[in-house]
């Protein structure tokens, strides 16, 4: 009996050591708020159309990724010990390129598409048990984005390609929380895949009629500060 009591006491004490002091300070909070900063690399998933086959001018079409950055405001609600609901309204500044090549008249002709998106991601986050002051997590969800720079870009690319300002996508990522004395610091990586065709088909535009669908893609490294 004495041995069993000693063993249980030892296990209990060991369990307590898995929870750091900083984590305990945040454990009772039902809501977190904070800021998010990220760097991104974006490109397009391009589906070529029937007019691309046998085209005498355009032989290849490919998407070239470009750098960008994201800033956002975090609202986080805890659902039990392991799940969070998160909303992160953000501004994302994105650069993407579509490169056309083929005949001597069209050698590495690149269409550059710069966008400024207002985004609203809705996410669910699943967290591990804490070890000291660290938790690992997985995150996923849906995101709506609106390109607030689309009107000015449409004027500039009138004779090349047209894209919808609305974009819907799914997201998946992973990261870890580091519980510091006054803030939760969370590095995170995330992949975003568009689920809606953003291309507005224009039969009279040579660079547009060889394409059928365009979907957005983005890889983001984020740094969240919550408290």
mmCIF file of C-alpha atoms in Angstrom:
data_model
loop_
_atom_site.group_PDB
_atom_site.id
_atom_site.type_symbol
_atom_site.label_atom_id
_atom_site.label_comp_id
_atom_site.label_asym_id
_atom_site.label_seq_id
_atom_site.Cartn_x
_atom_site.Cartn_y
_atom_site.Cartn_z
ATOM 1 C CA UNK A 1 0.000 0.000 0.000
ATOM 2 C CA UNK A 2 2.829 2.329 0.891
ATOM 3 C CA UNK A 3 4.599 1.471 -2.377
ATOM 4 C CA UNK A 4 1.452 2.179 -4.414
ATOM 5 C CA UNK A 5 0.949 5.504 -2.672
ATOM 6 C CA UNK A 6 4.544 6.472 -3.313
ATOM 7 C CA UNK A 7 4.249 5.535 -7.004
ATOM 8 C CA UNK A 8 1.056 7.558 -7.471
ATOM 9 C CA UNK A 9 2.600 10.538 -5.730
ATOM 10 C CA UNK A 10 5.609 10.293 -8.014
ATOM 11 C CA UNK A 11 3.442 10.135 -11.157
ATOM 12 C CA UNK A 12 1.342 13.063 -9.974
ATOM 13 C CA UNK A 13 4.427 15.151 -9.276
ATOM 14 C CA UNK A 14 5.828 14.251 -12.684
ATOM 15 C CA UNK A 15 2.567 15.279 -14.335
ATOM 16 C CA UNK A 16 2.722 18.651 -12.618
ATOM 17 C CA UNK A 17 6.196 19.281 -13.988
ATOM 18 C CA UNK A 18 4.830 18.949 -17.529
ATOM 19 C CA UNK A 19 2.935 22.218 -17.042
ATOM 20 C CA UNK A 20 5.113 25.332 -17.008
ATOM 21 C CA UNK A 21 4.312 28.381 -14.924
ATOM 22 C CA UNK A 22 3.634 30.534 -17.969
ATOM 23 C CA UNK A 23 1.156 27.988 -19.353
ATOM 24 C CA UNK A 24 -0.757 27.953 -16.053
ATOM 25 C CA UNK A 25 -1.183 31.726 -16.274
ATOM 26 C CA UNK A 26 -2.954 31.391 -19.646
ATOM 27 C CA UNK A 27 -4.777 28.086 -19.066
ATOM 28 C CA UNK A 28 -7.869 29.648 -17.503
ATOM 29 C CA UNK A 29 -8.419 32.236 -20.264
ATOM 30 C CA UNK A 30 -11.369 31.498 -22.555
ATOM 31 C CA UNK A 31 -10.400 34.091 -25.194
ATOM 32 C CA UNK A 32 -7.169 35.237 -26.766
ATOM 33 C CA UNK A 33 -6.578 38.287 -28.922
ATOM 34 C CA UNK A 34 -3.477 39.258 -30.792
ATOM 35 C CA UNK A 35 -1.606 40.149 -33.957
ATOM 36 C CA UNK A 36 -0.318 38.019 -36.819
ATOM 37 C CA UNK A 37 2.558 38.768 -39.198
ATOM 38 C CA UNK A 38 3.523 36.533 -42.094
ATOM 39 C CA UNK A 39 5.527 36.160 -45.271
ATOM 40 C CA UNK A 40 4.020 34.310 -48.213
ATOM 41 C CA UNK A 41 4.802 32.859 -51.603
ATOM 42 C CA UNK A 42 1.893 32.644 -54.037
ATOM 43 C CA UNK A 43 1.219 31.203 -57.465
ATOM 44 C CA UNK A 44 -1.624 29.776 -59.546
ATOM 45 C CA UNK A 45 -2.818 26.308 -60.424
ATOM 46 C CA UNK A 46 -3.528 26.659 -64.148
ATOM 47 C CA UNK A 47 -5.836 24.390 -66.151
ATOM 48 C CA UNK A 48 -5.215 24.817 -69.882
ATOM 49 C CA UNK A 49 -8.147 24.931 -72.294
ATOM 50 C CA UNK A 50 -8.850 23.240 -75.619
ATOM 51 C CA UNK A 51 -7.488 26.209 -77.580
ATOM 52 C CA UNK A 52 -4.073 25.644 -76.017
ATOM 53 C CA UNK A 53 -3.699 22.343 -77.892
ATOM 54 C CA UNK A 54 -2.195 23.022 -81.287
ATOM 55 C CA UNK A 55 -1.852 26.765 -80.653
ATOM 56 C CA UNK A 56 0.776 28.168 -83.041
ATOM 57 C CA UNK A 57 1.740 31.152 -80.885
ATOM 58 C CA UNK A 58 1.456 30.022 -77.245
ATOM 59 C CA UNK A 59 3.226 26.724 -76.574
ATOM 60 C CA UNK A 60 3.675 26.839 -72.800
ATOM 61 C CA UNK A 61 1.868 28.554 -69.941
ATOM 62 C CA UNK A 62 3.200 28.353 -66.391
ATOM 63 C CA UNK A 63 2.685 30.115 -63.081
ATOM 64 C CA UNK A 64 5.697 31.697 -61.382
ATOM 65 C CA UNK A 65 5.481 32.316 -57.639
ATOM 66 C CA UNK A 66 6.121 35.688 -56.087
ATOM 67 C CA UNK A 67 6.791 36.959 -52.537
ATOM 68 C CA UNK A 68 4.392 38.847 -50.312
ATOM 69 C CA UNK A 69 3.405 39.522 -46.728
ATOM 70 C CA UNK A 70 0.340 39.346 -44.490
ATOM 71 C CA UNK A 71 -0.794 41.234 -41.382
ATOM 72 C CA UNK A 72 -3.870 40.342 -39.333
ATOM 73 C CA UNK A 73 -5.787 40.616 -36.073
ATOM 74 C CA UNK A 74 -6.478 37.401 -34.132
ATOM 75 C CA UNK A 75 -9.594 36.429 -32.200
ATOM 76 C CA UNK A 76 -9.310 32.999 -30.547
ATOM 77 C CA UNK A 77 -11.960 31.178 -28.493
ATOM 78 C CA UNK A 78 -11.096 28.025 -26.568
ATOM 79 C CA UNK A 79 -13.429 25.030 -26.892
ATOM 80 C CA UNK A 80 -12.331 22.647 -24.165
ATOM 81 C CA UNK A 81 -8.679 21.825 -23.567
ATOM 82 C CA UNK A 82 -7.761 20.777 -27.086
ATOM 83 C CA UNK A 83 -9.713 22.866 -29.600
ATOM 84 C CA UNK A 84 -9.838 26.545 -30.557
ATOM 85 C CA UNK A 85 -12.066 28.505 -32.930
ATOM 86 C CA UNK A 86 -10.123 31.256 -34.678
ATOM 87 C CA UNK A 87 -10.968 34.238 -36.887
ATOM 88 C CA UNK A 88 -8.074 36.273 -38.305
ATOM 89 C CA UNK A 89 -9.152 39.223 -40.522
ATOM 90 C CA UNK A 90 -6.055 40.103 -42.535
ATOM 91 C CA UNK A 91 -4.562 42.133 -45.344
ATOM 92 C CA UNK A 92 -2.406 40.089 -47.723
ATOM 93 C CA UNK A 93 -0.149 41.692 -50.313
ATOM 94 C CA UNK A 94 0.550 39.162 -53.054
ATOM 95 C CA UNK A 95 2.517 38.922 -56.285
ATOM 96 C CA UNK A 96 1.900 36.212 -58.888
ATOM 97 C CA UNK A 97 3.143 35.811 -62.460
ATOM 98 C CA UNK A 98 1.936 33.896 -65.513
ATOM 99 C CA UNK A 99 4.605 33.239 -68.121
ATOM 100 C CA UNK A 100 3.759 32.528 -71.770
ATOM 101 C CA UNK A 101 6.230 31.269 -74.339
ATOM 102 C CA UNK A 102 6.103 29.734 -77.792
ATOM 103 C CA UNK A 103 6.861 31.250 -81.160
ATOM 104 C CA UNK A 104 9.587 33.777 -81.934
ATOM 105 C CA UNK A 105 6.974 36.490 -81.416
ATOM 106 C CA UNK A 106 6.263 35.300 -77.868
ATOM 107 C CA UNK A 107 9.416 34.471 -75.895
ATOM 108 C CA UNK A 108 9.011 34.398 -72.105
ATOM 109 C CA UNK A 109 6.234 36.979 -72.071
ATOM 110 C CA UNK A 110 5.294 37.384 -68.400
ATOM 111 C CA UNK A 111 2.068 38.829 -67.039
ATOM 112 C CA UNK A 112 2.627 40.109 -63.491
ATOM 113 C CA UNK A 113 -0.423 40.187 -61.211
ATOM 114 C CA UNK A 114 -0.106 42.154 -57.968
ATOM 115 C CA UNK A 115 -3.007 41.921 -55.528
ATOM 116 C CA UNK A 116 -4.031 43.403 -52.188
ATOM 117 C CA UNK A 117 -6.492 41.052 -50.499
ATOM 118 C CA UNK A 118 -8.721 41.586 -47.508
ATOM 119 C CA UNK A 119 -9.120 38.076 -46.094
ATOM 120 C CA UNK A 120 -11.305 36.462 -43.438
ATOM 121 C CA UNK A 121 -10.123 32.966 -42.456
ATOM 122 C CA UNK A 122 -12.311 30.789 -40.208
ATOM 123 C CA UNK A 123 -10.161 28.118 -38.567
ATOM 124 C CA UNK A 124 -10.319 25.194 -36.158
ATOM 125 C CA UNK A 125 -7.149 24.434 -34.211
ATOM 126 C CA UNK A 126 -6.352 21.145 -32.477
ATOM 127 C CA UNK A 127 -3.690 21.360 -29.755
ATOM 128 C CA UNK A 128 -1.599 18.744 -27.988
ATOM 129 C CA UNK A 129 -1.161 18.445 -24.255
ATOM 130 C CA UNK A 130 1.370 20.974 -22.964
ATOM 131 C CA UNK A 131 4.937 20.038 -22.210
ATOM 132 C CA UNK A 132 6.456 22.681 -19.959
ATOM 133 C CA UNK A 133 5.406 25.893 -21.737
ATOM 134 C CA UNK A 134 4.988 24.483 -25.265
ATOM 135 C CA UNK A 135 2.051 23.017 -27.217
ATOM 136 C CA UNK A 136 2.043 21.605 -30.742
ATOM 137 C CA UNK A 137 -1.012 22.118 -32.939
ATOM 138 C CA UNK A 138 -2.701 21.472 -36.279
ATOM 139 C CA UNK A 139 -4.956 24.059 -37.893
ATOM 140 C CA UNK A 140 -7.386 24.045 -40.805
ATOM 141 C CA UNK A 141 -10.345 25.934 -42.164
ATOM 142 C CA UNK A 142 -11.951 28.019 -44.895
ATOM 143 C CA UNK A 143 -11.006 31.475 -46.120
ATOM 144 C CA UNK A 144 -12.739 34.177 -48.136
ATOM 145 C CA UNK A 145 -10.664 36.863 -49.813
ATOM 146 C CA UNK A 146 -11.539 40.019 -51.737
ATOM 147 C CA UNK A 147 -8.964 41.728 -53.938
ATOM 148 C CA UNK A 148 -9.372 45.427 -53.168
ATOM 149 C CA UNK A 149 -6.911 46.339 -55.939
ATOM 150 C CA UNK A 150 -8.813 44.479 -58.672
ATOM 151 C CA UNK A 151 -10.292 47.577 -60.368
ATOM 152 C CA UNK A 152 -6.946 49.256 -60.963
ATOM 153 C CA UNK A 153 -5.405 45.968 -62.126
ATOM 154 C CA UNK A 154 -8.309 45.322 -64.518
ATOM 155 C CA UNK A 155 -7.604 48.618 -66.272
ATOM 156 C CA UNK A 156 -3.910 47.743 -66.600
ATOM 157 C CA UNK A 157 -4.493 44.186 -67.888
ATOM 158 C CA UNK A 158 -7.539 44.875 -70.073
ATOM 159 C CA UNK A 159 -5.983 43.217 -73.137
ATOM 160 C CA UNK A 160 -4.359 40.285 -71.309
ATOM 161 C CA UNK A 161 -6.356 38.432 -68.643
ATOM 162 C CA UNK A 162 -9.260 39.060 -66.273
ATOM 163 C CA UNK A 163 -9.583 37.653 -62.735
ATOM 164 C CA UNK A 164 -12.457 37.747 -60.268
ATOM 165 C CA UNK A 165 -11.814 39.764 -57.084
ATOM 166 C CA UNK A 166 -13.539 37.046 -55.011
ATOM 167 C CA UNK A 167 -11.602 33.980 -53.893
ATOM 168 C CA UNK A 168 -12.600 31.020 -51.696
ATOM 169 C CA UNK A 169 -9.985 28.596 -50.400
ATOM 170 C CA UNK A 170 -9.187 25.874 -47.880
ATOM 171 C CA UNK A 171 -6.246 26.022 -45.485
ATOM 172 C CA UNK A 172 -4.175 23.501 -43.548
ATOM 173 C CA UNK A 173 -1.114 24.003 -41.402
ATOM 174 C CA UNK A 174 0.822 23.268 -38.247
ATOM 175 C CA UNK A 175 2.706 25.161 -35.583
ATOM 176 C CA UNK A 176 3.499 25.357 -31.914
ATOM 177 C CA UNK A 177 2.640 27.676 -29.047
ATOM 178 C CA UNK A 178 5.358 28.997 -26.763
ATOM 179 C CA UNK A 179 3.896 30.408 -23.549
ATOM 180 C CA UNK A 180 6.021 33.380 -22.488
ATOM 181 C CA UNK A 181 5.417 35.501 -19.366
ATOM 182 C CA UNK A 182 3.150 38.045 -21.092
ATOM 183 C CA UNK A 183 2.373 36.641 -24.525
ATOM 184 C CA UNK A 184 1.848 33.407 -26.467
ATOM 185 C CA UNK A 185 4.266 33.264 -29.398
ATOM 186 C CA UNK A 186 3.252 30.857 -32.199
ATOM 187 C CA UNK A 187 5.324 30.197 -35.337
ATOM 188 C CA UNK A 188 3.162 28.511 -37.989
ATOM 189 C CA UNK A 189 3.389 27.163 -41.539
ATOM 190 C CA UNK A 190 0.268 26.938 -43.689
ATOM 191 C CA UNK A 191 -0.779 25.925 -47.210
ATOM 192 C CA UNK A 192 -3.792 27.521 -48.904
ATOM 193 C CA UNK A 193 -5.529 26.069 -51.972
ATOM 194 C CA UNK A 194 -8.221 27.921 -53.896
ATOM 195 C CA UNK A 195 -11.440 25.993 -54.508
ATOM 196 C CA UNK A 196 -13.126 28.478 -56.841
ATOM 197 C CA UNK A 197 -12.095 29.325 -60.392
ATOM 198 C CA UNK A 198 -10.962 32.981 -60.318
ATOM 199 C CA UNK A 199 -10.589 33.331 -64.083
ATOM 200 C CA UNK A 200 -13.109 35.423 -66.017
ATOM 201 C CA UNK A 201 -13.093 33.887 -69.483
ATOM 202 C CA UNK A 202 -12.669 36.312 -72.379
ATOM 203 C CA UNK A 203 -12.741 34.634 -75.783
ATOM 204 C CA UNK A 204 -11.318 37.689 -77.550
ATOM 205 C CA UNK A 205 -8.121 37.773 -75.434
ATOM 206 C CA UNK A 206 -5.365 35.474 -76.805
ATOM 207 C CA UNK A 207 -3.749 35.041 -73.378
ATOM 208 C CA UNK A 208 -7.090 34.176 -71.825
ATOM 209 C CA UNK A 209 -8.709 31.844 -74.350
ATOM 210 C CA UNK A 210 -5.926 29.227 -74.056
ATOM 211 C CA UNK A 211 -6.825 28.795 -70.365
ATOM 212 C CA UNK A 212 -9.837 27.107 -68.818
ATOM 213 C CA UNK A 213 -9.506 27.609 -65.056
ATOM 214 C CA UNK A 214 -7.195 29.356 -62.596
ATOM 215 C CA UNK A 215 -7.007 28.527 -58.876
ATOM 216 C CA UNK A 216 -4.975 30.408 -56.275
ATOM 217 C CA UNK A 217 -2.303 28.788 -54.111
ATOM 218 C CA UNK A 218 -0.234 30.164 -51.258
ATOM 219 C CA UNK A 219 2.388 29.018 -48.758
ATOM 220 C CA UNK A 220 2.670 31.161 -45.621
ATOM 221 C CA UNK A 221 5.027 31.342 -42.658
ATOM 222 C CA UNK A 222 3.293 33.241 -39.847
ATOM 223 C CA UNK A 223 4.259 34.548 -36.436
ATOM 224 C CA UNK A 224 1.344 35.004 -34.027
ATOM 225 C CA UNK A 225 1.459 37.065 -30.822
ATOM 226 C CA UNK A 226 -1.536 36.465 -28.536
ATOM 227 C CA UNK A 227 -2.421 37.235 -24.969
#
